[in-house]
Short mmCIF file of C-alpha atoms and ligand atoms in Angstrom, two decimals:
data_model
loop_
_atom_site.label_atom_id
_atom_site.label_comp_id
_atom_site.label_asym_id
_atom_site.label_seq_id
_atom_site.Cartn_x
_atom_site.Cartn_y
_atom_site.Cartn_z
CA MET U 1 -0.01 -0.01 0.01
CA GLU U 2 2.73 2.38 0.99
CA ASN U 3 4.51 1.58 -2.26
CA ILE U 4 1.43 2.35 -4.30
CA LEU U 5 0.95 5.67 -2.51
CA ALA U 6 4.63 6.63 -3.04
CA GLN U 7 4.38 5.87 -6.74
CA SER U 8 1.23 7.86 -7.28
CA ALA U 9 2.67 10.77 -5.36
CA VAL U 10 5.52 10.84 -7.86
CA ARG U 11 3.12 11.07 -10.76
CA LEU U 12 0.88 13.76 -9.31
CA GLN U 13 0.87 17.00 -11.15
CA THR U 14 -0.83 20.43 -10.50
CA ASN U 15 -1.64 22.69 -13.43
CA GLY U 16 0.74 20.69 -15.59
CA ALA U 17 3.67 21.58 -13.35
CA PRO U 18 5.31 18.75 -11.50
CA LEU U 19 5.24 18.80 -7.71
CA ALA U 20 8.44 18.87 -5.71
CA THR U 21 8.22 15.07 -5.50
CA ALA U 22 8.14 14.68 -9.31
CA SER U 23 10.47 12.06 -10.70
CA GLN U 24 14.03 13.11 -11.22
CA PRO U 25 16.05 10.65 -13.33
CA VAL U 26 19.41 9.65 -11.84
CA ILE U 27 20.27 6.88 -14.33
CA GLN U 28 18.95 6.76 -17.87
CA LEU U 29 19.84 4.03 -20.36
CA ARG U 30 19.07 4.80 -24.00
CA ASP U 31 19.25 2.02 -26.54
CA ILE U 32 21.92 0.19 -24.61
CA GLU U 33 23.42 -2.81 -26.41
CA LYS U 34 26.13 -5.06 -24.94
CA VAL U 35 27.65 -7.69 -27.18
CA TYR U 36 30.27 -10.06 -25.82
CA GLN U 37 32.53 -11.47 -28.50
CA THR U 38 34.65 -14.54 -27.88
CA LYS U 39 36.53 -16.58 -30.48
CA THR U 40 33.69 -18.96 -30.92
CA ILE U 41 30.50 -17.14 -30.04
CA GLU U 42 28.87 -13.72 -30.02
CA THR U 43 26.43 -13.11 -27.18
CA VAL U 44 23.97 -10.23 -27.18
CA ALA U 45 23.75 -9.72 -23.42
CA LEU U 46 21.68 -6.51 -23.67
CA ASN U 47 19.53 -5.78 -26.66
CA ARG U 48 18.49 -2.08 -26.98
CA VAL U 49 17.56 -1.51 -23.39
CA ASN U 50 15.77 1.71 -22.48
CA LEU U 51 15.40 2.30 -18.75
CA THR U 52 15.07 5.24 -16.38
CA ILE U 53 15.80 5.03 -12.64
CA ASN U 54 14.48 7.91 -10.67
CA LYS U 55 15.93 9.47 -7.56
CA GLY U 56 14.80 7.71 -4.44
CA GLU U 57 13.32 4.67 -6.17
CA PHE U 58 13.79 1.06 -5.11
CA VAL U 59 13.68 -1.04 -8.30
CA SER U 60 14.11 -4.74 -8.52
CA ILE U 61 15.18 -6.65 -11.63
CA MET U 62 14.20 -10.25 -12.24
CA GLY U 63 14.77 -12.68 -15.07
CA PRO U 64 16.23 -16.11 -15.91
CA SER U 65 19.94 -16.94 -15.59
CA GLY U 66 21.97 -15.47 -18.42
CA CYS U 67 19.36 -12.82 -19.50
CA GLY U 68 21.74 -9.92 -18.81
CA LYS U 69 20.91 -8.72 -15.29
CA SER U 70 24.50 -8.52 -14.00
CA THR U 71 25.68 -6.93 -17.27
CA LEU U 72 22.97 -4.32 -16.87
CA LEU U 73 24.10 -3.52 -13.32
CA SER U 74 27.79 -3.31 -14.37
CA ILE U 75 26.92 -0.87 -17.14
CA MET U 76 24.67 1.24 -14.82
CA GLY U 77 27.55 1.34 -12.25
CA LEU U 78 30.12 2.33 -14.96
CA LEU U 79 32.13 -0.78 -14.31
CA ASP U 80 31.68 -1.86 -17.89
CA GLU U 81 30.98 0.01 -21.16
CA PRO U 82 28.05 -0.75 -23.53
CA THR U 83 28.77 -1.69 -27.10
CA SER U 84 26.38 1.06 -28.19
CA GLY U 85 23.86 3.40 -26.64
CA VAL U 86 23.98 6.26 -24.21
CA ILE U 87 24.09 6.26 -20.37
CA GLU U 88 23.11 9.43 -18.63
CA LEU U 89 23.79 10.16 -14.93
CA ASP U 90 21.83 13.06 -13.51
CA GLY U 91 20.75 13.97 -17.03
CA ARG U 92 24.28 14.15 -18.41
CA PRO U 93 25.71 11.60 -20.83
CA VAL U 94 28.68 9.79 -19.27
CA GLN U 95 30.63 10.19 -22.47
CA SER U 96 30.78 13.95 -21.67
CA TYR U 97 32.55 13.35 -18.32
CA SER U 98 36.32 13.38 -18.14
CA ASP U 99 38.12 10.26 -16.92
CA LYS U 100 38.79 11.92 -13.65
CA GLU U 101 35.13 12.89 -13.18
CA LEU U 102 34.08 9.33 -14.06
CA ALA U 103 36.43 7.85 -11.50
CA ALA U 104 35.03 10.16 -8.90
CA LEU U 105 31.42 9.27 -9.88
CA ARG U 106 32.15 5.56 -9.65
CA ASN U 107 33.69 6.11 -6.29
CA HIS U 108 31.37 8.52 -4.62
CA LYS U 109 27.98 8.22 -6.23
CA ILE U 110 27.56 4.48 -6.49
CA GLY U 111 27.93 1.67 -3.98
CA PHE U 112 27.96 -1.99 -4.99
CA VAL U 113 26.74 -5.04 -3.07
CA PHE U 114 27.36 -8.50 -4.55
CA GLN U 115 25.94 -11.96 -3.86
CA SER U 116 29.23 -13.35 -2.61
CA TYR U 117 30.05 -10.30 -0.36
CA HIS U 118 33.58 -9.77 -1.74
CA LEU U 119 35.09 -9.24 1.74
CA ILE U 120 38.80 -9.62 2.42
CA ASN U 121 39.16 -12.57 4.79
CA ASP U 122 42.30 -11.51 6.56
CA LEU U 123 41.08 -8.04 7.38
CA THR U 124 38.80 -7.30 10.32
CA VAL U 125 35.20 -6.14 9.80
CA LEU U 126 36.26 -2.54 10.53
CA ASP U 127 39.20 -2.65 8.11
CA ASN U 128 37.06 -4.12 5.40
CA VAL U 129 34.56 -1.24 5.70
CA GLU U 130 37.35 1.36 5.82
CA LEU U 131 39.21 -0.08 2.83
CA PRO U 132 37.45 1.76 -0.07
CA LEU U 133 37.89 5.06 1.78
CA LEU U 134 41.65 4.65 1.74
CA TYR U 135 41.59 5.61 -1.95
CA ARG U 136 39.43 8.62 -1.43
CA PRO U 137 41.18 11.96 -1.48
CA GLY U 138 40.31 14.29 1.37
CA VAL U 139 39.14 11.57 3.77
CA GLY U 140 41.74 11.26 6.57
CA GLY U 141 42.23 8.42 9.03
CA LYS U 142 39.95 9.80 11.72
CA GLU U 143 37.09 10.49 9.34
CA ARG U 144 37.58 7.06 7.81
CA ARG U 145 37.22 5.38 11.15
CA GLU U 146 34.21 7.46 12.18
CA ARG U 147 32.43 6.68 8.91
CA ALA U 148 33.17 3.01 9.19
CA TYR U 149 31.85 2.86 12.75
CA ALA U 150 28.69 4.79 11.76
CA ALA U 151 28.05 2.51 8.80
CA LEU U 152 28.53 -0.62 10.99
CA ASP U 153 26.18 0.88 13.58
CA LYS U 154 23.60 1.41 10.84
CA VAL U 155 23.68 -2.33 9.87
CA GLY U 156 23.64 -3.39 13.51
CA LEU U 157 27.18 -4.74 13.67
CA SER U 158 28.85 -2.34 16.13
CA ALA U 159 29.70 -5.30 18.39
CA ARG U 160 31.58 -7.16 15.68
CA THR U 161 34.09 -4.62 14.43
CA ASN U 162 37.10 -6.70 15.43
CA HIS U 163 35.80 -10.01 14.06
CA PHE U 164 37.07 -11.53 10.84
CA PRO U 165 34.64 -12.38 8.04
CA SER U 166 35.05 -16.16 8.74
CA GLN U 167 33.69 -15.56 12.24
CA LEU U 168 30.37 -14.18 10.92
CA SER U 169 27.22 -15.66 9.53
CA GLY U 170 26.33 -15.11 5.90
CA GLY U 171 23.74 -12.47 6.76
CA GLN U 172 26.29 -10.64 8.95
CA ARG U 173 28.89 -10.85 6.15
CA GLN U 174 26.40 -9.27 3.72
CA ARG U 175 25.68 -6.56 6.29
CA VAL U 176 29.42 -5.81 6.40
CA ALA U 177 29.39 -5.54 2.60
CA ILE U 178 26.46 -3.15 2.83
CA ALA U 179 28.28 -1.10 5.54
CA ARG U 180 31.32 -0.94 3.22
CA ALA U 181 29.12 0.49 0.47
CA LEU U 182 27.44 2.93 2.95
CA ALA U 183 30.74 4.27 4.33
CA GLY U 184 31.25 5.83 0.86
CA ARG U 185 27.85 7.64 1.29
CA PRO U 186 26.53 6.65 -2.14
CA GLU U 187 23.42 8.15 -3.63
CA ILE U 188 22.81 4.91 -5.47
CA ILE U 189 23.23 1.28 -4.36
CA LEU U 190 23.42 -1.40 -7.01
CA ALA U 191 22.90 -4.82 -5.52
CA ASP U 192 23.39 -7.97 -7.51
CA GLU U 193 21.43 -10.79 -5.82
CA PRO U 194 22.37 -9.53 -2.31
CA THR U 195 20.36 -12.29 -0.66
CA GLY U 196 21.29 -15.00 -3.14
CA ASN U 197 23.51 -16.94 -0.75
CA LEU U 198 21.25 -16.46 2.29
CA ASP U 199 18.37 -18.46 3.82
CA SER U 200 14.97 -16.78 3.78
CA VAL U 201 15.25 -15.38 7.34
CA MET U 202 18.62 -13.71 6.73
CA GLY U 203 17.41 -12.65 3.25
CA GLU U 204 14.48 -10.88 4.90
CA GLU U 205 16.86 -9.07 7.31
CA ILE U 206 18.91 -7.79 4.38
CA MET U 207 15.73 -6.67 2.59
CA ASP U 208 14.56 -4.82 5.72
CA LEU U 209 17.93 -3.09 5.86
CA LEU U 210 17.82 -2.07 2.22
CA LEU U 211 14.22 -0.88 2.53
CA GLY U 212 15.25 1.20 5.54
CA LEU U 213 18.11 2.82 3.59
CA ASN U 214 15.69 3.61 0.81
CA ARG U 215 12.90 4.99 2.94
CA GLU U 216 14.86 6.74 5.63
CA ASP U 217 17.90 7.99 3.77
CA GLY U 218 16.38 8.28 0.30
CA THR U 219 19.06 6.05 -1.22
CA THR U 220 18.18 4.99 -4.72
CA ILE U 221 18.47 1.20 -5.00
CA VAL U 222 18.53 -1.12 -7.96
CA MET U 223 18.55 -4.79 -6.90
CA VAL U 224 18.75 -7.96 -8.97
CA THR U 225 16.88 -10.83 -7.26
CA HIS U 226 15.48 -14.26 -8.01
CA ASP U 227 13.00 -13.92 -5.18
CA GLU U 228 9.47 -12.85 -6.16
CA GLN U 229 8.53 -12.04 -2.60
CA GLN U 230 11.41 -9.69 -2.18
CA ALA U 231 10.76 -8.06 -5.52
CA ARG U 232 7.20 -7.44 -4.44
CA ARG U 233 8.46 -5.43 -1.49
CA THR U 234 10.14 -2.91 -3.82
CA GLU U 235 8.47 -0.02 -5.62
CA ARG U 236 8.98 -1.24 -9.16
CA LEU U 237 9.75 -4.60 -10.73
CA ILE U 238 11.40 -4.86 -14.12
CA ARG U 239 11.45 -8.26 -15.78
CA PHE U 240 14.16 -9.18 -18.21
CA PHE U 241 14.32 -11.92 -20.80
CA ASP U 242 17.06 -12.53 -23.33
CA GLY U 243 18.70 -9.12 -22.91
CA SER U 244 15.52 -7.05 -23.07
CA GLN U 245 12.96 -5.68 -20.75
CA VAL U 246 9.69 -7.56 -20.95
CA GLN U 247 7.60 -5.56 -18.49
N1 ATP V 1 32.73 -11.47 -19.92
C1 ATP V 1 31.87 -12.16 -20.76
N2 ATP V 1 32.29 -12.70 -21.87
C2 ATP V 1 31.42 -13.39 -22.68
N3 ATP V 1 30.14 -13.53 -22.37
C3 ATP V 1 29.65 -12.99 -21.27
C4 ATP V 1 30.53 -12.32 -20.34
N4 ATP V 1 29.83 -11.92 -19.29
C5 ATP V 1 28.49 -12.38 -19.49
N5 ATP V 1 28.47 -12.97 -20.67
C6 ATP V 1 27.25 -13.62 -21.28
O1 ATP V 1 26.24 -12.58 -21.30
C7 ATP V 1 24.98 -13.11 -20.95
C8 ATP V 1 24.40 -12.34 -19.82
O2 ATP V 1 25.22 -12.61 -18.66
P1 ATP V 1 24.84 -11.98 -17.22
O3 ATP V 1 25.93 -12.39 -16.33
O4 ATP V 1 24.52 -10.56 -17.36
O5 ATP V 1 23.47 -12.78 -16.83
P2 ATP V 1 22.58 -12.77 -15.51
O6 ATP V 1 21.24 -12.43 -15.96
O7 ATP V 1 23.23 -11.93 -14.48
O8 ATP V 1 22.58 -14.33 -15.07
P3 ATP V 1 22.53 -14.96 -13.64
O9 ATP V 1 21.11 -14.90 -13.12
O10 ATP V 1 22.95 -16.36 -13.82
O11 ATP V 1 23.51 -14.23 -12.73
C9 ATP V 1 25.18 -14.62 -20.66
O12 ATP V 1 24.85 -15.34 -21.81
C10 ATP V 1 26.66 -14.71 -20.41
O13 ATP V 1 27.20 -15.98 -20.78
MG1 MG V 2 24.05 -12.29 -12.63
#
């Protein structure tokens, strides 16, 4: 119900002029194609995808294995380039950004969360969360530590800062990975099957956490999932099949 109300609020207009809540695109994909070429086979992973993600939305993406979901997320997060088509961030084509600006965007604007957590096993929880901030100009040691503690507090892991990943449950490891993304204060979180390795109880916990970040902090979230129930909890569900959007 809440979701339906939020969506209709976005669409409301008075006298033709959008309200303050009107949708503001943060990521726009125009005619995006991604073709992988190996020696033996050409795969069209994305076939002319057109998609807009608005500020503050929580969008889930579903579809069968191999239909291009991870490719889509990598392209949205500027980790990979499309074969053709245009990506716009905040209304500006990424082609018009300098390499330096792009690196900053990748670093500051977008946080990634992956199915397999991607934590470093011989670093503590705290050091894992601090790690991406080491490469950020202008963030000193004290601020790094403060941000890491705040992010771990947010995901409910303040008591585990000195643990190593192997001493945590799967759900806790994923929460560390989310804290690591949050420490960078991203506007957008791109999550590729964040609950894929978790049982349903832990999966729900991670969903609650992501929904909280979206509702309370206004973080825009795009999440790939195989779980219909989780997808139903988000504002918008996009279904993919064979490299294209089907709904
Ligand atoms: N680096 C690559 N080189 C060649 N082909 C690739 C590469 N990465 C992905 N592909 C192919 O592109 C297609 C889309 O892959 P992608 O990983 O985006 O699928 P997916 O929807 O995320 O699948 P899953 O649900 O299994 O994670 C697949 O057919 C895959 O084999
Ligand atoms: Mg995938």
